[in-house]
PDB file of C-alpha atoms in Angstrom:
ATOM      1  CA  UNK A   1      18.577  11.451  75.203  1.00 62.00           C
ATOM      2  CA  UNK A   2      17.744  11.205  79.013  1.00 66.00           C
ATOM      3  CA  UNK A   3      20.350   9.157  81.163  1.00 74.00           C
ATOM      4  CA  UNK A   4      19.401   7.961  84.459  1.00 75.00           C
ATOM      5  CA  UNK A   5      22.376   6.985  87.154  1.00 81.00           C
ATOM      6  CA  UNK A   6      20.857   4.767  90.224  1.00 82.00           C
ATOM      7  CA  UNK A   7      22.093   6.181  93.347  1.00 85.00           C
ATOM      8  CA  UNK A   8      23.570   3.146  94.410  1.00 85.00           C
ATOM      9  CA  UNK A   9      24.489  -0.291  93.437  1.00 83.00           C
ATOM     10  CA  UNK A  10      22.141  -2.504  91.940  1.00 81.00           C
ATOM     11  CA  UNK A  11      21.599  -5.621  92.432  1.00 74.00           C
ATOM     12  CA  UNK A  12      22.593  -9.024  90.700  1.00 67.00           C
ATOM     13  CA  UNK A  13      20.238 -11.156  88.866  1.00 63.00           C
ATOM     14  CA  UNK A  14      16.983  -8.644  89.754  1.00 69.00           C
ATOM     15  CA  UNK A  15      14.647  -7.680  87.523  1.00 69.00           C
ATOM     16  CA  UNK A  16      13.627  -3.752  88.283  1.00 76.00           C
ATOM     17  CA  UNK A  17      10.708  -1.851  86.710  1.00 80.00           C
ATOM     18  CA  UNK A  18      11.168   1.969  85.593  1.00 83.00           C
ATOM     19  CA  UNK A  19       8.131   4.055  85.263  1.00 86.00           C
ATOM     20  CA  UNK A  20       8.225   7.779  84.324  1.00 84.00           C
ATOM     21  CA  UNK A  21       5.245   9.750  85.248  1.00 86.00           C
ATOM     22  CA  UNK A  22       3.141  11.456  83.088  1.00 86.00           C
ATOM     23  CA  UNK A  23       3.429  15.218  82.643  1.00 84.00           C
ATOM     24  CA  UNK A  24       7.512  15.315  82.506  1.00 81.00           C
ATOM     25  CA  UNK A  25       8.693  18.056  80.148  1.00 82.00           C
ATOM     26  CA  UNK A  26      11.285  17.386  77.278  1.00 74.00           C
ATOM     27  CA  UNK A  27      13.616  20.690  77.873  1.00 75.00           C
ATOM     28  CA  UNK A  28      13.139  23.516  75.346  1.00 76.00           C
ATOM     29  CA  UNK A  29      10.547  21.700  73.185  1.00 81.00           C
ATOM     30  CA  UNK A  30       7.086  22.988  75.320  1.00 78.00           C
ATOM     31  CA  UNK A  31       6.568  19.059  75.154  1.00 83.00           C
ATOM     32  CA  UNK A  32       5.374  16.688  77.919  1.00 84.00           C
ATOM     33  CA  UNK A  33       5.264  13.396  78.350  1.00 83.00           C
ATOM     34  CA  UNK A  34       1.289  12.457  77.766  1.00 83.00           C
ATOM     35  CA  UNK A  35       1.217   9.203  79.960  1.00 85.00           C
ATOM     36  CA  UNK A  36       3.051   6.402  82.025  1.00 85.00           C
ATOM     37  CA  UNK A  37       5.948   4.878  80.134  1.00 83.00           C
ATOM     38  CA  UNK A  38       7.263   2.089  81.946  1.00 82.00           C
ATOM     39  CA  UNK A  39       9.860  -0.027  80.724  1.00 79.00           C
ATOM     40  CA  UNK A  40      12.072  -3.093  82.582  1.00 73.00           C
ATOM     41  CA  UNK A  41      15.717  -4.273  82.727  1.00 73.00           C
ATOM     42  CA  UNK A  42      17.312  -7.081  84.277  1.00 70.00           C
ATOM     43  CA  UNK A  43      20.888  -7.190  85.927  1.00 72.00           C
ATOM     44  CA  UNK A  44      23.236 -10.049  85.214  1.00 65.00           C
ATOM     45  CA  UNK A  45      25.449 -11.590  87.660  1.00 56.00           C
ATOM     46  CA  UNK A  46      28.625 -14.326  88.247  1.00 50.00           C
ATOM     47  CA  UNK A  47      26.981 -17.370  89.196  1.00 49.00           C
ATOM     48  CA  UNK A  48      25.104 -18.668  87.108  1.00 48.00           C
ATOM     49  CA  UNK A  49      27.592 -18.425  84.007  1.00 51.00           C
ATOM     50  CA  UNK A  50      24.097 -18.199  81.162  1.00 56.00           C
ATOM     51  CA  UNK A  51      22.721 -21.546  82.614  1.00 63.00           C
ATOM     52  CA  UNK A  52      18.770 -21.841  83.639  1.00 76.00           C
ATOM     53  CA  UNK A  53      16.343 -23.605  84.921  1.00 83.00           C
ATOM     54  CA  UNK A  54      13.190 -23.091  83.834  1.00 84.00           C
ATOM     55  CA  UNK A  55       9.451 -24.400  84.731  1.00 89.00           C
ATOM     56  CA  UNK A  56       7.757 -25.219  81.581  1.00 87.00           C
ATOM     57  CA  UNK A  57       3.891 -24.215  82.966  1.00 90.00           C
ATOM     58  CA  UNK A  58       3.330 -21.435  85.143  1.00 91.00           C
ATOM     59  CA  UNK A  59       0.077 -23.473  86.732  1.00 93.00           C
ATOM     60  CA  UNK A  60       0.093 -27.607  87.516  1.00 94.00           C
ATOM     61  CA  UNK A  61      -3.010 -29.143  88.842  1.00 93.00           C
ATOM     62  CA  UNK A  62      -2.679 -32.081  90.903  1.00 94.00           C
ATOM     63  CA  UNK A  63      -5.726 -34.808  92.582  1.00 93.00           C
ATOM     64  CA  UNK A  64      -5.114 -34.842  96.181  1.00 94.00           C
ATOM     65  CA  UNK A  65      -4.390 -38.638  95.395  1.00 93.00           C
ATOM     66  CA  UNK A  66      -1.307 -37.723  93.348  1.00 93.00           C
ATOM     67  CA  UNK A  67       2.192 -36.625  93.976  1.00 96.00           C
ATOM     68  CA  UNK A  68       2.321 -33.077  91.884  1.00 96.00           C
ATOM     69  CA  UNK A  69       4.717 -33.583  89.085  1.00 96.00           C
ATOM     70  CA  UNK A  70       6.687 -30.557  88.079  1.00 96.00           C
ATOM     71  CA  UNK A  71       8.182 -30.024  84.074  1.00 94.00           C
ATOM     72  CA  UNK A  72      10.757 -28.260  83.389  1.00 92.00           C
ATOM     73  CA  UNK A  73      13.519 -27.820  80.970  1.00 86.00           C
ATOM     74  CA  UNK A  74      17.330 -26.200  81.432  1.00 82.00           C
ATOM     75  CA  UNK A  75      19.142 -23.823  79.187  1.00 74.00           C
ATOM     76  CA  UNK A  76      22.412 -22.868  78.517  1.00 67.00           C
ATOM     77  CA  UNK A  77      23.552 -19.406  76.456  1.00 60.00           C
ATOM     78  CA  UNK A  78      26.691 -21.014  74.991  1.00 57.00           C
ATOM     79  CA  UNK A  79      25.004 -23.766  72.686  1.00 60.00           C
ATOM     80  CA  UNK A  80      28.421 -25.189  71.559  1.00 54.00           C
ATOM     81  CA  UNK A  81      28.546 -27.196  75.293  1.00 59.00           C
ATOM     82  CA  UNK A  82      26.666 -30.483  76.226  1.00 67.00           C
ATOM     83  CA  UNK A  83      24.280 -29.149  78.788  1.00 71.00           C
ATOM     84  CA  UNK A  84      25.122 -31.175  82.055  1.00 80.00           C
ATOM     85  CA  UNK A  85      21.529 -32.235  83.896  1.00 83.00           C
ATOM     86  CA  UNK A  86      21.523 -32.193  87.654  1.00 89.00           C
ATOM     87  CA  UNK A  87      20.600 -35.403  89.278  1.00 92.00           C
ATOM     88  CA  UNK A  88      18.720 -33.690  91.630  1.00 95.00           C
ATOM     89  CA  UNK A  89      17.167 -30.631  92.819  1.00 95.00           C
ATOM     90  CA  UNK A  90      16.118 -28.683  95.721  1.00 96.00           C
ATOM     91  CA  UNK A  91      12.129 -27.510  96.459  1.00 97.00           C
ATOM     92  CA  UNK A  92      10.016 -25.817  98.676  1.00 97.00           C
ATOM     93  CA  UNK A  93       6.356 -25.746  98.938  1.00 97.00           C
ATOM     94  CA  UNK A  94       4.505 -22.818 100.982  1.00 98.00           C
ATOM     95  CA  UNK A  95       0.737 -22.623 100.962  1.00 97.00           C
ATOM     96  CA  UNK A  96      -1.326 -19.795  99.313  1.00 96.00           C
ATOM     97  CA  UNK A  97      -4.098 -18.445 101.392  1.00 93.00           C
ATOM     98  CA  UNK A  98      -6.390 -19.146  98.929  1.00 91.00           C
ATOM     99  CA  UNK A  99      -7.961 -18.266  95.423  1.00 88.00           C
ATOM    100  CA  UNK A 100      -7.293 -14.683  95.833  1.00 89.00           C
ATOM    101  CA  UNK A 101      -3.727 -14.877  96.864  1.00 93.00           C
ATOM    102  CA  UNK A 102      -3.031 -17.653  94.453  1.00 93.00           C
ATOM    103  CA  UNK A 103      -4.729 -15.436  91.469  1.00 90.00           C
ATOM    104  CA  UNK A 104      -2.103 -12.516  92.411  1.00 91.00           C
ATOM    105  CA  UNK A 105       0.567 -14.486  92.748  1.00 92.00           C
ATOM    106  CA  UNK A 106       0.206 -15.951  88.870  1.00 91.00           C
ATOM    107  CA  UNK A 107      -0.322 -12.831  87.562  1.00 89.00           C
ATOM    108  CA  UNK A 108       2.825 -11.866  89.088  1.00 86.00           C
ATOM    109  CA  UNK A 109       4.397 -15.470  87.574  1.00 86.00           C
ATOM    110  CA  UNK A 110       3.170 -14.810  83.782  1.00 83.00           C
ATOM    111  CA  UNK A 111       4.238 -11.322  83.520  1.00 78.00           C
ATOM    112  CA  UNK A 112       7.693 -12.358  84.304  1.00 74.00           C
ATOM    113  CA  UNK A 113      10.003 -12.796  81.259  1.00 66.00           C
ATOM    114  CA  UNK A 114      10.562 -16.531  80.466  1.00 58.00           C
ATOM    115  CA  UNK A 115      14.550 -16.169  80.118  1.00 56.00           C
ATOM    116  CA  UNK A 116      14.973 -14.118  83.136  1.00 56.00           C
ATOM    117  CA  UNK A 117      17.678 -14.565  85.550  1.00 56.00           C
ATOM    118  CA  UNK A 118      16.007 -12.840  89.054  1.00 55.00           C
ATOM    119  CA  UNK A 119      13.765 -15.784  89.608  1.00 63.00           C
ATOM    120  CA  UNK A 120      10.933 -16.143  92.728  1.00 74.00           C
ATOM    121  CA  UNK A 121       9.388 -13.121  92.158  1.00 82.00           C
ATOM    122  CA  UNK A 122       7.133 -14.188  95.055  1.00 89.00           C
ATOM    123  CA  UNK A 123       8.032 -13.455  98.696  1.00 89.00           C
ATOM    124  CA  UNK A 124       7.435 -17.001 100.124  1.00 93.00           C
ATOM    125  CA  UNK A 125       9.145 -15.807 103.776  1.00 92.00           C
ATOM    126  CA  UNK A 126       5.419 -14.892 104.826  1.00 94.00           C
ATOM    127  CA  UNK A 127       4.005 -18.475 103.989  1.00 95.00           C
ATOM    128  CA  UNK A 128       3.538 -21.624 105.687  1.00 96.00           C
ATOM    129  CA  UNK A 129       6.020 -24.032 104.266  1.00 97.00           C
ATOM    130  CA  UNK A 130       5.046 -27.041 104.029  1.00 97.00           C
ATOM    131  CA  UNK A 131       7.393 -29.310 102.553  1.00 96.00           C
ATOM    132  CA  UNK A 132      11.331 -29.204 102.067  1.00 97.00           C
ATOM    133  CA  UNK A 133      12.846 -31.630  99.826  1.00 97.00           C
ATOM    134  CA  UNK A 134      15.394 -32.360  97.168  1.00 97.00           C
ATOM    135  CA  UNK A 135      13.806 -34.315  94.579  1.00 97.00           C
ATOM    136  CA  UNK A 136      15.198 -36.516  91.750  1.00 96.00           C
ATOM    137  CA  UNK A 137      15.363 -34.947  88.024  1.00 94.00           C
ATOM    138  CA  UNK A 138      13.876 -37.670  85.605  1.00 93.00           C
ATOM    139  CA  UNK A 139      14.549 -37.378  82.134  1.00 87.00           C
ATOM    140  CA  UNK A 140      13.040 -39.290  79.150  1.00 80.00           C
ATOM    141  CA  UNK A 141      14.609 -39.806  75.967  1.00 70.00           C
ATOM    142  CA  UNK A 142      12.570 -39.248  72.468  1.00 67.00           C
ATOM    143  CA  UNK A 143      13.929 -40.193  69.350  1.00 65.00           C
ATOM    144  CA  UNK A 144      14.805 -36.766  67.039  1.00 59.00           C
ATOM    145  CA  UNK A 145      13.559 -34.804  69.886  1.00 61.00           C
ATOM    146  CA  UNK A 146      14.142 -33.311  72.983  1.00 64.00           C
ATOM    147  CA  UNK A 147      14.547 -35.053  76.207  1.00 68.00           C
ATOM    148  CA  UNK A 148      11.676 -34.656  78.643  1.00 82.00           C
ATOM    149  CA  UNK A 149      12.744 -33.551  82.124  1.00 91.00           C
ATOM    150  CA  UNK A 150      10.363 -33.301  85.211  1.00 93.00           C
ATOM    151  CA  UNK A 151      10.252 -33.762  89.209  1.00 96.00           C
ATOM    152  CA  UNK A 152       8.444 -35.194  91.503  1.00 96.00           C
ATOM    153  CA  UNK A 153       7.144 -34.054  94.775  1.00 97.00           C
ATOM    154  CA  UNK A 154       7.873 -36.960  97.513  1.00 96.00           C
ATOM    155  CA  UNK A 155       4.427 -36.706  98.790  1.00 96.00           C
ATOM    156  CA  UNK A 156       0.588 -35.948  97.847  1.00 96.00           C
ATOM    157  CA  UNK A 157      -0.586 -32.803  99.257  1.00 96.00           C
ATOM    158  CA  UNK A 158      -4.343 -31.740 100.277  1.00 96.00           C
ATOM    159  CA  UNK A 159      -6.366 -29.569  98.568  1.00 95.00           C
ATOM    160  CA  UNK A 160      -5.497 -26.243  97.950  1.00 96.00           C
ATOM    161  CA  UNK A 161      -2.741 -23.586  96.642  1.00 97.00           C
ATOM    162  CA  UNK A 162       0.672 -23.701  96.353  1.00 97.00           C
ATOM    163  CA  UNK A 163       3.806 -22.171  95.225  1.00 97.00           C
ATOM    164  CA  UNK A 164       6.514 -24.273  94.496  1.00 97.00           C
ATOM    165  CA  UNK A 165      10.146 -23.516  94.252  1.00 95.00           C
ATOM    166  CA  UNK A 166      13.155 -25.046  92.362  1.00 94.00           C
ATOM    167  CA  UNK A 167      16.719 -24.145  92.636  1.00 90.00           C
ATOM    168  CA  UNK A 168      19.228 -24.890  90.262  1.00 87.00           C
ATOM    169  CA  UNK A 169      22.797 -22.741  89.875  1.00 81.00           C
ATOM    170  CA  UNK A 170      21.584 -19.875  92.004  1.00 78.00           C
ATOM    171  CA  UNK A 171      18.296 -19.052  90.507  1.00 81.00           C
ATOM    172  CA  UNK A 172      14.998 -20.055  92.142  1.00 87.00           C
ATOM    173  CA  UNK A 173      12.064 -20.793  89.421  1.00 90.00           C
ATOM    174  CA  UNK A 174       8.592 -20.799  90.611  1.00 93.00           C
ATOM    175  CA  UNK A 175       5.053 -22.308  90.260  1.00 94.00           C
ATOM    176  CA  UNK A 176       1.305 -22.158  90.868  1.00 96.00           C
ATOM    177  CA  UNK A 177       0.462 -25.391  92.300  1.00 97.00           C
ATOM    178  CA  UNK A 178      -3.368 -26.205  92.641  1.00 96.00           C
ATOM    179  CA  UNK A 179      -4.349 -29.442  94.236  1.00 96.00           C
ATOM    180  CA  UNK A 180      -8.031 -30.542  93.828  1.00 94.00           C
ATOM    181  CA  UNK A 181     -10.328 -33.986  93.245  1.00 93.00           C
ATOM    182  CA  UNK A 182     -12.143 -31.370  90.893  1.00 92.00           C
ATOM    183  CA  UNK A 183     -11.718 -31.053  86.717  1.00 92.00           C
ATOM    184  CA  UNK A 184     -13.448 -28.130  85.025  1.00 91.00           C
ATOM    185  CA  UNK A 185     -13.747 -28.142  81.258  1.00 91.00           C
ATOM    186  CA  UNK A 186     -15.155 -25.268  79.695  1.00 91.00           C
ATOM    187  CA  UNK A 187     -16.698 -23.882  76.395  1.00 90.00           C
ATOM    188  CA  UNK A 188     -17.028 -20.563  75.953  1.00 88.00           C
ATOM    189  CA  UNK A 189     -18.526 -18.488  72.571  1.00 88.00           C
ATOM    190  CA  UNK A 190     -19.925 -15.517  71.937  1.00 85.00           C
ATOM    191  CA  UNK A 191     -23.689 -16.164  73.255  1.00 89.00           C
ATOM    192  CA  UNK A 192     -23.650 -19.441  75.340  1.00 91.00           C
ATOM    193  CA  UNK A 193     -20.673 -21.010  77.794  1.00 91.00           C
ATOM    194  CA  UNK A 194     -21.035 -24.864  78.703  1.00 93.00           C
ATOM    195  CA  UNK A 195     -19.016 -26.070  82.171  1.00 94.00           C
ATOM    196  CA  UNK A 196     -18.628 -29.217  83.133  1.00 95.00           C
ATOM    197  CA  UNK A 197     -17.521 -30.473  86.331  1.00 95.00           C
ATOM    198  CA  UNK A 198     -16.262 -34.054  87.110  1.00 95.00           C
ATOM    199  CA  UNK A 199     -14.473 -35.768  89.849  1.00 94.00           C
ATOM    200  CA  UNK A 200     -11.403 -36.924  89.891  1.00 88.00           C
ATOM    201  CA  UNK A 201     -11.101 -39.274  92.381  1.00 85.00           C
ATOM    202  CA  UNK A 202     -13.882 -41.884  90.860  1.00 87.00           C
ATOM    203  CA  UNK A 203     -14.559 -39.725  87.618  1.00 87.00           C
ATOM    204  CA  UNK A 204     -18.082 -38.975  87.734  1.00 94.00           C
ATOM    205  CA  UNK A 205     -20.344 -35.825  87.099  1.00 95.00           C
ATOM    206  CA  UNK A 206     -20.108 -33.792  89.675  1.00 95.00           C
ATOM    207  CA  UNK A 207     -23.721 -32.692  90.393  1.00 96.00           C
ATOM    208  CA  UNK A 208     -24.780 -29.196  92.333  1.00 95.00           C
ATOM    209  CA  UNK A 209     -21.574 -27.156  91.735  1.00 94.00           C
ATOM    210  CA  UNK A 210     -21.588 -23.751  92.920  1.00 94.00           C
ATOM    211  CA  UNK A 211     -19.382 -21.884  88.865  1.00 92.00           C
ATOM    212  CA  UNK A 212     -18.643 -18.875  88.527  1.00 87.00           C
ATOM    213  CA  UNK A 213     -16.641 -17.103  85.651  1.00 79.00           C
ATOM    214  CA  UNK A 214     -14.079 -14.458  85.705  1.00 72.00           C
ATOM    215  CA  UNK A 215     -15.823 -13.233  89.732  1.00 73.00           C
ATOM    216  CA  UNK A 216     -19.641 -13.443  88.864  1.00 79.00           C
ATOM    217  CA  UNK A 217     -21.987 -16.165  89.861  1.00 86.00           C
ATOM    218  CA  UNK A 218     -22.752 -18.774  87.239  1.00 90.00           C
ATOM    219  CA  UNK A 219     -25.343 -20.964  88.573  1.00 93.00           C
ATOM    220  CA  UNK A 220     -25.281 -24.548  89.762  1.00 95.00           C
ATOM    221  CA  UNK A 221     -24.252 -27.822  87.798  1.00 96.00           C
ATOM    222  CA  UNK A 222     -27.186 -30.405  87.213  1.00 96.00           C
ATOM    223  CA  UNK A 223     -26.907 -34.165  87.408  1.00 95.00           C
ATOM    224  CA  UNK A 224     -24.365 -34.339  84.507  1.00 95.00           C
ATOM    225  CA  UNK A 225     -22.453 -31.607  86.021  1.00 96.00           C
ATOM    226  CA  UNK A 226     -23.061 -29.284  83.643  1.00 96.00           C
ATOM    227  CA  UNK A 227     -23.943 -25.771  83.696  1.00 95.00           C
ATOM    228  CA  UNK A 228     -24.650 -23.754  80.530  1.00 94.00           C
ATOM    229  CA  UNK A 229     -25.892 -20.668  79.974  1.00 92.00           C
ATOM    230  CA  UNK A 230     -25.943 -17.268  78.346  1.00 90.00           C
ATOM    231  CA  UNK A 231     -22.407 -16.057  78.137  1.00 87.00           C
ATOM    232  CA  UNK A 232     -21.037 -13.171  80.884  1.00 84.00           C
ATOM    233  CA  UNK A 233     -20.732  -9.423  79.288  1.00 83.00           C
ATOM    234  CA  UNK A 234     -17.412  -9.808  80.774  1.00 77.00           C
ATOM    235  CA  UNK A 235     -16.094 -12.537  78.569  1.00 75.00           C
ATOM    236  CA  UNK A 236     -17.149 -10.805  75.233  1.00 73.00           C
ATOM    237  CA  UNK A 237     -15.796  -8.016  76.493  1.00 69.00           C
ATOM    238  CA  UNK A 238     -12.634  -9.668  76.990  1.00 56.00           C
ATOM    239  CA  UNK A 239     -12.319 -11.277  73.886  1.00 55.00           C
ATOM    240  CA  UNK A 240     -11.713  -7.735  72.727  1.00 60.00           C
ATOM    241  CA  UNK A 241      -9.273  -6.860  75.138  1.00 55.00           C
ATOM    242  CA  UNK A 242      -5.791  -9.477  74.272  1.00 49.00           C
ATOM    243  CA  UNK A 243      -4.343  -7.641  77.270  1.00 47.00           C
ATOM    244  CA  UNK A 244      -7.256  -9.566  79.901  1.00 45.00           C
ATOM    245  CA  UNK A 245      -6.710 -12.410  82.138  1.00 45.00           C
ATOM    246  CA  UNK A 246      -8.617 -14.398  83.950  1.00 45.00           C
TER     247      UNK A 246
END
């Protein structure tokens, strides 16, 4: 059994990642440790008392013609106690810098455990905000079923990336918000993909669209906004691979 004491306090509600380099010897066996082994822990806290927030998708597309609506869903540990909803919450939107940034920073989003307590795992203090609100919680009723809960941003936003933040009981929740008069359906199997491409704004085909797929050049759409061809290496590769995103 190896023990290992921080040197200082940690702190509340973070999540922290441990990795232990290869090539650390186990004490009086001639045994080393053959590669990384990383493993994560999360510290609790006093304020939030087991309640949570939580943001149902990681990624919400939007039209530019639309205010972004945002589900979400709350939690409670102690089950025996009527859940009190908020009537309201506070947000903040900052702008991504683009596809790149916006790529990063849902990677970042889905590998984060969906009961965890840190929240924002992205640094937001180096973006442009763009909007600061507190927005109304609306909640629909289904019979024998759970309530539906969402917000509502107060405004439409142009095109582009976002992250938007929620926070509820001390915890921030993020999300990935991409805003675009653009819908991409795709088809993909082991020798052919199919993309189409359609507007949103007056929902026709859109016609001379630049695809690509997981970083590599696709090829244009044609009048029905389509684009099919011969399916990337990289995608059958993938399918091989459960541990791949694009």
């Amino acid at each position: 059994v190896v023990a290992f004491v921080p040197s200082n306090p940690l702190k509340a509600f973070t999540l922290y990642t441990v990795t232990i380099s290869k090539g650390v010897p186990l004490p009086g066996t001639g045994q080393e440790l053959e590669q990384d082994a990383t493993f994560r822990f999360e510290t609790k806290g006093t304020g939030a008392n087991g309640l949570g927030l939580v943001i149902s998708d990681t990624m919400i597309d939007s039209a530019t013609r639309l205010r972004p609506t945002i589900s979400i869903y709350f939690s409670d540990d102690d089950e025996d106690v009527d859940l009190k909803i908020p009537e309201s919450l506070p947000l903040t939107v900052h702008r991504l810098g683009g596809l790149t940034p916006a790529m990063r920073a849902y990677e970042r989003l889905a590998a984060e455990p969906v009961d965890h307590s840190a929240g924002a795992p992205i640094d937001t203090d180096p973006l442009a905000l763009v909007l600061e609100a507190t927005v109304k919680v609306s909640r629909f009723e289904v019979e024998d079923e759970e309530s539906r809960t969402w917000v509502q941003l107060p405004q439409t936003l142009p095109a582009g990336w976002y992250i938007a933040t929620l926070t509820w009981n001390g915890r921030d929740e993020q999300a990935i918000l991409q805003v675009t008069d653009l819908a991409v359906y795709a088809m993909v199997t082991e020798t052919r993909t199919a993309v189409w491409v359609n507007a949103l704004d007056d929902g026709t085909a859109v016609a001379g669209a630049e695809v690509s797929v997981a970083g590599s050049g696709f090829g244009r759409t044609d009048e029905d906004g389509l684009r099919v061809a011969t399916t990337p290496t990289i995608l059958t590769r993938a399918a091989e691979d459960t541990g791949t995103q694009f």
